[in-house]
Structures are given as structure tokens and as C-alpha cells.
PDB file of C-alpha atoms in Angstrom:
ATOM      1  CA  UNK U 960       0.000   0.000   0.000  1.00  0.00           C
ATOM      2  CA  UNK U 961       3.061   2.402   0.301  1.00  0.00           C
ATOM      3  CA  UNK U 962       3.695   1.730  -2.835  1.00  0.00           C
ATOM      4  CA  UNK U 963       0.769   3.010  -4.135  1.00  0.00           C
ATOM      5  CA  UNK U 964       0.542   5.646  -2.380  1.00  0.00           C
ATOM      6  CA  UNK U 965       3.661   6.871  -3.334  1.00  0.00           C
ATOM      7  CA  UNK U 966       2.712   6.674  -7.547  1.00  0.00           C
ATOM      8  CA  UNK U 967      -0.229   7.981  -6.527  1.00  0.00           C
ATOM      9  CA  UNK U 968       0.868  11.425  -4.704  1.00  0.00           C
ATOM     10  CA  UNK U 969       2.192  13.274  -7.883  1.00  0.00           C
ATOM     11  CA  UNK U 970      -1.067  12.725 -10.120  1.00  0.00           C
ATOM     12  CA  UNK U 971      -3.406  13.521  -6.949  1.00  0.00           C
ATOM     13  CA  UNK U 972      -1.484  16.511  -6.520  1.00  0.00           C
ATOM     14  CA  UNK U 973      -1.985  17.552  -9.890  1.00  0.00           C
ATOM     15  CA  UNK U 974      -5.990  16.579  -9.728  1.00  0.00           C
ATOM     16  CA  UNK U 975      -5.873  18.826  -6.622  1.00  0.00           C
ATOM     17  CA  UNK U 976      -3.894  21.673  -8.565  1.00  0.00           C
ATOM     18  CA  UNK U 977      -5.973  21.688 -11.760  1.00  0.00           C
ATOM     19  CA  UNK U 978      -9.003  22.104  -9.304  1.00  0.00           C
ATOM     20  CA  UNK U 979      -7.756  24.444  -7.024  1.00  0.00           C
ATOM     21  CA  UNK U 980      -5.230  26.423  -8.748  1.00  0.00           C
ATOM     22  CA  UNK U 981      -3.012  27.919  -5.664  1.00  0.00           C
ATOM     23  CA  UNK U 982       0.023  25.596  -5.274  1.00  0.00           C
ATOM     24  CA  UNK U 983       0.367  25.465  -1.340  1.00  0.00           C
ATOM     25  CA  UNK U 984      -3.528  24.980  -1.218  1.00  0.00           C
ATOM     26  CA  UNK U 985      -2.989  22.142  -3.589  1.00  0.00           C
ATOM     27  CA  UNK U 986      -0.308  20.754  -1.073  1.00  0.00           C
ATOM     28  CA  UNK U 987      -2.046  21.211   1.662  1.00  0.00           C
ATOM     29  CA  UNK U 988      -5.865  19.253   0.268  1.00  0.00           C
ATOM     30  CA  UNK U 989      -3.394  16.507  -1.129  1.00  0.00           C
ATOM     31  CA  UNK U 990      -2.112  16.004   2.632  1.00  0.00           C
ATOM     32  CA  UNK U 991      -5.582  16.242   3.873  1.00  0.00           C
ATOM     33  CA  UNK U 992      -6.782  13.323   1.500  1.00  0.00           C
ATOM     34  CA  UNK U 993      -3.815  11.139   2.691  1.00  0.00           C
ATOM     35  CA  UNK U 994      -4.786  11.926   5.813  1.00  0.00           C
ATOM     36  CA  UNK U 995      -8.459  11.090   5.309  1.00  0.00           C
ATOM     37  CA  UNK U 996      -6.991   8.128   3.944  1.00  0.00           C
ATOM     38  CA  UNK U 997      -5.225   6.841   6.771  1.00  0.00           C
ATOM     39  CA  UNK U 998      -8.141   7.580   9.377  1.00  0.00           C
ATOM     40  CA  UNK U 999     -10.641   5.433   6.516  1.00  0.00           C
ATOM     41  CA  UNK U1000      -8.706   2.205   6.446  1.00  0.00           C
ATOM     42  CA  UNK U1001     -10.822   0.572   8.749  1.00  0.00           C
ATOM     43  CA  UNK U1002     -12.071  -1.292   5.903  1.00  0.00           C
ATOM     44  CA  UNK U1003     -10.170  -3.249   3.474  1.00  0.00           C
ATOM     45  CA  UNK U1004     -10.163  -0.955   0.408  1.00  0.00           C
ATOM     46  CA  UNK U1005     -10.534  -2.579  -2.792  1.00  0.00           C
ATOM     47  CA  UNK U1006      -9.860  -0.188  -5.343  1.00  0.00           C
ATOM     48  CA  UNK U1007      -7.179   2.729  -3.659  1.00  0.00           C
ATOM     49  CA  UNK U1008      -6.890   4.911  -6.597  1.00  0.00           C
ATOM     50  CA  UNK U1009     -10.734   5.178  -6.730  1.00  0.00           C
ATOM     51  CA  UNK U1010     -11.140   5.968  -2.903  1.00  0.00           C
ATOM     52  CA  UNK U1011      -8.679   8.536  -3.091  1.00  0.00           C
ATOM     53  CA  UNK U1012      -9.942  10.518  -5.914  1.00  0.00           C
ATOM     54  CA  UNK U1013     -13.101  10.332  -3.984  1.00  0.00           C
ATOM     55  CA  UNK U1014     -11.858  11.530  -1.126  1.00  0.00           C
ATOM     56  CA  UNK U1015      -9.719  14.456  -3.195  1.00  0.00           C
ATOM     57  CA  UNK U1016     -13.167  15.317  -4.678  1.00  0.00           C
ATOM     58  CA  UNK U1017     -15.295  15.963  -1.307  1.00  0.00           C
ATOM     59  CA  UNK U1018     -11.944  17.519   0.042  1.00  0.00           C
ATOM     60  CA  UNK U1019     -12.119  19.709  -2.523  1.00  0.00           C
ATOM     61  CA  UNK U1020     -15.989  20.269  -2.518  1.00  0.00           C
ATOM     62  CA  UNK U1021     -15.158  20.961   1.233  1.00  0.00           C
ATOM     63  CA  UNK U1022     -12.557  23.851   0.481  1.00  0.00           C
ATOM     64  CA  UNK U1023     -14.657  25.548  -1.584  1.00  0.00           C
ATOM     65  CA  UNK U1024     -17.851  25.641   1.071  1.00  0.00           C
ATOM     66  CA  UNK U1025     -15.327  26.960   3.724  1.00  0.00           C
ATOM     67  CA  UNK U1026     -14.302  29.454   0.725  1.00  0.00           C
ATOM     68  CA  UNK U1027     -17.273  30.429  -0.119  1.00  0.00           C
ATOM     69  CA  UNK U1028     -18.396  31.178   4.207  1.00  0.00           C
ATOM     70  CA  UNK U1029     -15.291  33.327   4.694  1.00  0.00           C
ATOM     71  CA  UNK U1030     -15.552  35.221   1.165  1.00  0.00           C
ATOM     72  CA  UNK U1031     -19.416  36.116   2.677  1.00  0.00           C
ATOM     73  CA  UNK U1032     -17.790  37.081   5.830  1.00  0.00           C
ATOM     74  CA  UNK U1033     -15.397  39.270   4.718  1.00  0.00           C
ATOM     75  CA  UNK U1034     -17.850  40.519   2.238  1.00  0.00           C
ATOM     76  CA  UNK U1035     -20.422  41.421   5.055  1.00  0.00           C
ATOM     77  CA  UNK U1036     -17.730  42.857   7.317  1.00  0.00           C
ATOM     78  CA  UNK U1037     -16.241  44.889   4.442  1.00  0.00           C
ATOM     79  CA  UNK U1038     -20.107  46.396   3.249  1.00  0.00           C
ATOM     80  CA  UNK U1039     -21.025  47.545   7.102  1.00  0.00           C
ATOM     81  CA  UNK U1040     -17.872  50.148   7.163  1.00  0.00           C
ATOM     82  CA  UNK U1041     -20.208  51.702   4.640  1.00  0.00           C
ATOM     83  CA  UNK U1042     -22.883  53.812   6.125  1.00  0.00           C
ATOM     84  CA  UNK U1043     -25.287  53.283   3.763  1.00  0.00           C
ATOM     85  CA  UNK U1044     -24.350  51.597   0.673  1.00  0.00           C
ATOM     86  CA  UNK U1045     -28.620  52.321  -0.590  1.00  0.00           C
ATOM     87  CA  UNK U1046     -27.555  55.664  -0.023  1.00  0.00           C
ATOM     88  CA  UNK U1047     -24.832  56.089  -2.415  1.00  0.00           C
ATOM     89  CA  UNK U1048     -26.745  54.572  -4.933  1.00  0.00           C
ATOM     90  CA  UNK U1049     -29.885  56.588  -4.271  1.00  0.00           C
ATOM     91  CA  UNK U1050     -27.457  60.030  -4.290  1.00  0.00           C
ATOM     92  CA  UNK U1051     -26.097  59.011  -7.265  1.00  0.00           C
ATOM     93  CA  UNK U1052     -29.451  58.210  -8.920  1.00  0.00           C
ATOM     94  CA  UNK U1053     -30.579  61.976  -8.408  1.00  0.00           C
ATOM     95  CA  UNK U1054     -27.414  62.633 -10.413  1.00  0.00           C
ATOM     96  CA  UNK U1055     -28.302  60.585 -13.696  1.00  0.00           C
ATOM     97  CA  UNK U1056     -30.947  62.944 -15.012  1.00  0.00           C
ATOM     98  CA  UNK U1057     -28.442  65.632 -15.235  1.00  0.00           C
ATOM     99  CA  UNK U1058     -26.184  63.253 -16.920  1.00  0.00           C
ATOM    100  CA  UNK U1059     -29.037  62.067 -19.453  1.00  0.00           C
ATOM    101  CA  UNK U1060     -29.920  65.520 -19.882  1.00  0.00           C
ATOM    102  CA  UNK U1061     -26.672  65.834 -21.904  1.00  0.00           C
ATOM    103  CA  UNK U1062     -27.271  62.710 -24.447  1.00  0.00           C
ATOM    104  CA  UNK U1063     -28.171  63.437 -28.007  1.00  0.00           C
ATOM    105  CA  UNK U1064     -32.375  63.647 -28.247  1.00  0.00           C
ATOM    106  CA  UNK U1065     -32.854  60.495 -29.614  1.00  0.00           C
ATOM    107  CA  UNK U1066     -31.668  58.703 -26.448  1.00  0.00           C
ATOM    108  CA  UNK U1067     -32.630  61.545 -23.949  1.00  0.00           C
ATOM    109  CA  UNK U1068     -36.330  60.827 -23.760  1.00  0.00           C
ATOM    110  CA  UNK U1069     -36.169  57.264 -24.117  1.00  0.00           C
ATOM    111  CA  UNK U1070     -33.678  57.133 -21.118  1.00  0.00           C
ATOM    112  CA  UNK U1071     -36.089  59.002 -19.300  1.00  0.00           C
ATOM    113  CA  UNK U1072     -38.959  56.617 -20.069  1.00  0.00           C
ATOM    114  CA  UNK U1073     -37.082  53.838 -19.342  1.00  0.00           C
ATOM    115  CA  UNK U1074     -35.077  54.567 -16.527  1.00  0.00           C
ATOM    116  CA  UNK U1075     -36.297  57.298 -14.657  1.00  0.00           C
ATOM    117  CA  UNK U1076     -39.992  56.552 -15.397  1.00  0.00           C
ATOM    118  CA  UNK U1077     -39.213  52.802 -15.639  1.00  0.00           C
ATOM    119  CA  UNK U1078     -41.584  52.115 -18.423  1.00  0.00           C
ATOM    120  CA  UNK U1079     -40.627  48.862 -19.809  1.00  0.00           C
ATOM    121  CA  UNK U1080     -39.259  48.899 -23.336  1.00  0.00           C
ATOM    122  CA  UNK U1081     -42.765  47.737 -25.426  1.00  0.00           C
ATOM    123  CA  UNK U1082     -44.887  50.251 -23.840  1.00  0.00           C
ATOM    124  CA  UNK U1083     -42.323  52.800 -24.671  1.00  0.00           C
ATOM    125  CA  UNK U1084     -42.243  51.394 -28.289  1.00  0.00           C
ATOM    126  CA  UNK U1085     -46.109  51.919 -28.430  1.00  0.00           C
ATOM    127  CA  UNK U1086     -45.994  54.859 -26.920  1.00  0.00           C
ATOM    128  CA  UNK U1087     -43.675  56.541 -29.544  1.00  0.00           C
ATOM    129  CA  UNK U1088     -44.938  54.405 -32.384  1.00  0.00           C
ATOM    130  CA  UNK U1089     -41.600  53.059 -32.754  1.00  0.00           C
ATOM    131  CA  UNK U1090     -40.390  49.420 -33.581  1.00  0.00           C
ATOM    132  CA  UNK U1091     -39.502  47.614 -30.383  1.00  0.00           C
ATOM    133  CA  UNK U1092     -36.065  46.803 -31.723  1.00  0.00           C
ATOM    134  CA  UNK U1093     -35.224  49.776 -32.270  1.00  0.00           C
ATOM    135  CA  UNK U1094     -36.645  51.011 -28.903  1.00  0.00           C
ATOM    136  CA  UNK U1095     -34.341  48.263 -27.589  1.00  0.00           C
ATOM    137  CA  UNK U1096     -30.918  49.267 -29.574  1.00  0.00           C
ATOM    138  CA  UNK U1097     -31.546  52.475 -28.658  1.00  0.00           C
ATOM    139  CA  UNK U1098     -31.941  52.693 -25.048  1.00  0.00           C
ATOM    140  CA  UNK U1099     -29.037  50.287 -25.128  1.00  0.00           C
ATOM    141  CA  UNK U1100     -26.866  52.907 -26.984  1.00  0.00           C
ATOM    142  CA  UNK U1101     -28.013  55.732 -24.560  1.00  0.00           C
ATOM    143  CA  UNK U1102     -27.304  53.338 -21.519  1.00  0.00           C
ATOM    144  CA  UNK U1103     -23.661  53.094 -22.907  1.00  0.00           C
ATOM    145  CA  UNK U1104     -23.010  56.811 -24.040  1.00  0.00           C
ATOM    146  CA  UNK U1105     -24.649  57.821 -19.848  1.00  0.00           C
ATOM    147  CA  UNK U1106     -22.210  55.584 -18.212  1.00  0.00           C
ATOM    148  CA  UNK U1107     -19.302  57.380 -20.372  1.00  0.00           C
ATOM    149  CA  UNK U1108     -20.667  60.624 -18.822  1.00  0.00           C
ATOM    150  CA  UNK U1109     -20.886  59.641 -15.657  1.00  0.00           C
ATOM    151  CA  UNK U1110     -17.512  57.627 -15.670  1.00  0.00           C
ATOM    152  CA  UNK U1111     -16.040  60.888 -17.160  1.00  0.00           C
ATOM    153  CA  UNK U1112     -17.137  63.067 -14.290  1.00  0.00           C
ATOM    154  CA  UNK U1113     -17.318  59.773 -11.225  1.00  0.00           C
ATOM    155  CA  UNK U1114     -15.430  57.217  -9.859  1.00  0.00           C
ATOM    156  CA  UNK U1115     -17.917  54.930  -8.417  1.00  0.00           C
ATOM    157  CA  UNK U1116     -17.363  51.730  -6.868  1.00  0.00           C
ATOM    158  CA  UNK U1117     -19.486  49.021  -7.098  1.00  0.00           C
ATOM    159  CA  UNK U1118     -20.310  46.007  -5.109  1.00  0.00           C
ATOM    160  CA  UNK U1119     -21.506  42.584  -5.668  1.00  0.00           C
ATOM    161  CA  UNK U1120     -24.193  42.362  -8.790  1.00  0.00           C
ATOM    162  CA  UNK U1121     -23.512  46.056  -9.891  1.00  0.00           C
ATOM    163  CA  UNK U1122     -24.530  47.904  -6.765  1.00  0.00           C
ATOM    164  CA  UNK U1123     -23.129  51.147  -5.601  1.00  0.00           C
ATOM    165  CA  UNK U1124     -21.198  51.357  -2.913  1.00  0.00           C
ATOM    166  CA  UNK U1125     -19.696  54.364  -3.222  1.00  0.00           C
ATOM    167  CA  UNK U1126     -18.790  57.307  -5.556  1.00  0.00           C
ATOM    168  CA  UNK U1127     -16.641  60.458  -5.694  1.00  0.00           C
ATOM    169  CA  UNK U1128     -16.754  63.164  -8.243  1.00  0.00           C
ATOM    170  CA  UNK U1129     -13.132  63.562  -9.876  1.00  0.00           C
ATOM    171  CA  UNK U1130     -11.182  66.965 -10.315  1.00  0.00           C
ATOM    172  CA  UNK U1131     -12.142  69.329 -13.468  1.00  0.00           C
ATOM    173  CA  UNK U1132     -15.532  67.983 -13.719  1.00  0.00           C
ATOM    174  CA  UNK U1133     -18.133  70.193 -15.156  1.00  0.00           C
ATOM    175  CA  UNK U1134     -20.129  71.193 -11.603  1.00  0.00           C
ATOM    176  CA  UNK U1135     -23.839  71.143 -13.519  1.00  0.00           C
ATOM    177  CA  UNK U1136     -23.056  67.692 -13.773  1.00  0.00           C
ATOM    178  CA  UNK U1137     -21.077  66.646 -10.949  1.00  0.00           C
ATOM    179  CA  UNK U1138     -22.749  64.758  -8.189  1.00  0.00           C
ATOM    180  CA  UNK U1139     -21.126  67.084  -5.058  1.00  0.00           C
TER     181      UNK U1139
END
């Protein structure tokens, strides 16, 4: 059984790697399954290469969970030094109609419909008489030129899923646009 073990720490170790992709973490979960292994052997084990890619696999299942619970930790510790992160986003948002106010007309009042008003796309479409497509390119377009305007003018941070966390005007920014 030595033996075996012995061929088999290299190619485990490279299982682990490929999975994990941080050598010393790799090191470590390779130790844990030999580990694992020794506490299992209780029972005769009939196939060894077998049980220990099993147990590689639910060690590395296992890493990930406990990964995944400190990353939500950290994330949740990180978002309370923020006051308010709503309020950013909500200060920002009052913002946005100065920066729309600045597009070209043909994306100014369907940004308005759609984002300030939050009419959904096909009503806007029937609204203007317009072909929903086009409604849909459109307000696309706009979306993209606003967030040049307000990247131009802000730096804003964003969290998890695109919320804001936080935003600063930058120097030499035009103040009927700027968010201060």
C-alpha cells in the first residue's frame, strides 16, 4: 500500500492543482486526502486509486464551502464600514438625469422613459410608435453613451451584482453635472 501511495501522490497533486489552482492549497488538500486516507482504512479498500480521488473530490468540494463562508464574511464585514451603501446609490441616482440631460435627443427621452420613469421597453415602443427593436438598440446605446458621462465626471465603486457602494466626483468635472 506504500507503494501506491507513493505513484499515486504526484497525479493527486496535480488533480488537486488543476481544481484548485493555488500551489500550497494544492499541497495542503493533497495532505488532507492522505490523511483522510489513513483515518478510513478501517475497511479493506478494494480499489485505492478510486477511494482517493473520492476523497480528493469531497476535500475539494469541502474547500470551496469553507471558501465560499469566509468570502461572505469578509464581504459582510467589508459592506457595514459603509454607512449606507442604498444611499450612495440613491445620491447618485438623483445625479443621472443631469447626466441624461446631456445625451443626443434620440436617447434623452427614451432614457427618461425607461429609466427614470421605468416604463418597460414595449410600452415605450407603443408609446412613440416606434419598432420595439429599435426602442431596444436604442436605449441600449443611450445606456452606454450615460455611463461614459458619468464615468467621465465619477469614480464609483461598485459592489456585488452592480450595486453602488460608493462614488466620488473627480477633479475638473463640469459642476452642472457633478454629483457634489
Amino acid at each position: 500500500m506504500q507503494q501506491q501511495i507513493v505513484q499515486l501522490y504526484n497525479p493527486l497533486l496535480g488533480y488537486v492543482k488543476k481544481r484548485v489552482r493555488n500551489q500550497e492549497d494544492a499541497e495542503d488538500l493533497t495532505q488532507d486526502v492522505f490523511f483522510k486516507l489513513a483515518k478510513s482504512t478501517k475497511e479493506p479498500v478494494t480499489n485505492l486509486k478510486s477511494w482517493v480521488y473520492t476523497i480528493a473530490k469531497n476535500t475539494i468540494t469541502d474547500y470551496y464551502r469553507k471558501k465560499h463562508v469566509e468570502t461572505n464574511t469578509i464581504e459582510e464585514d467589508t459592506y457595514m464600514n459603509y454607512e449606507s451603501s442604498e444611499d450612495a446609490g440613491e445620491e447618485l441616482s438623483t445625479c443621472v438625469k443631469a447626466f441624461i440631460e446631456q445625451l443626443p435627443e434620440e436617447y434623452k427621452e427614451l432614457l427618461v422613459l425607461s429609466e427614470l420613469k421605468e416604463i418597460p421597453q414595449k410600452e415605450i415602443a407603443e408609446q412613440l410608435n416606434m419598432n420595439y427593436v429599435t426602442v431596444r438598440s436604442k436605449i441600449q446605446r443611450g445606456r452606454k453613451k450615460l455611463k461614459e458621462l458619468i464615468d467621465g465626471c465619477c469614480t464609483v465603486l461598485q459592489g456585488g451584482k452592480g450595486s453602488i457602494m460608493e462614488y466620488e466626483s473627480k477633479t475638473g468635472c463640469n459642476k452642472t453635472t457633478s454629483c457634489d
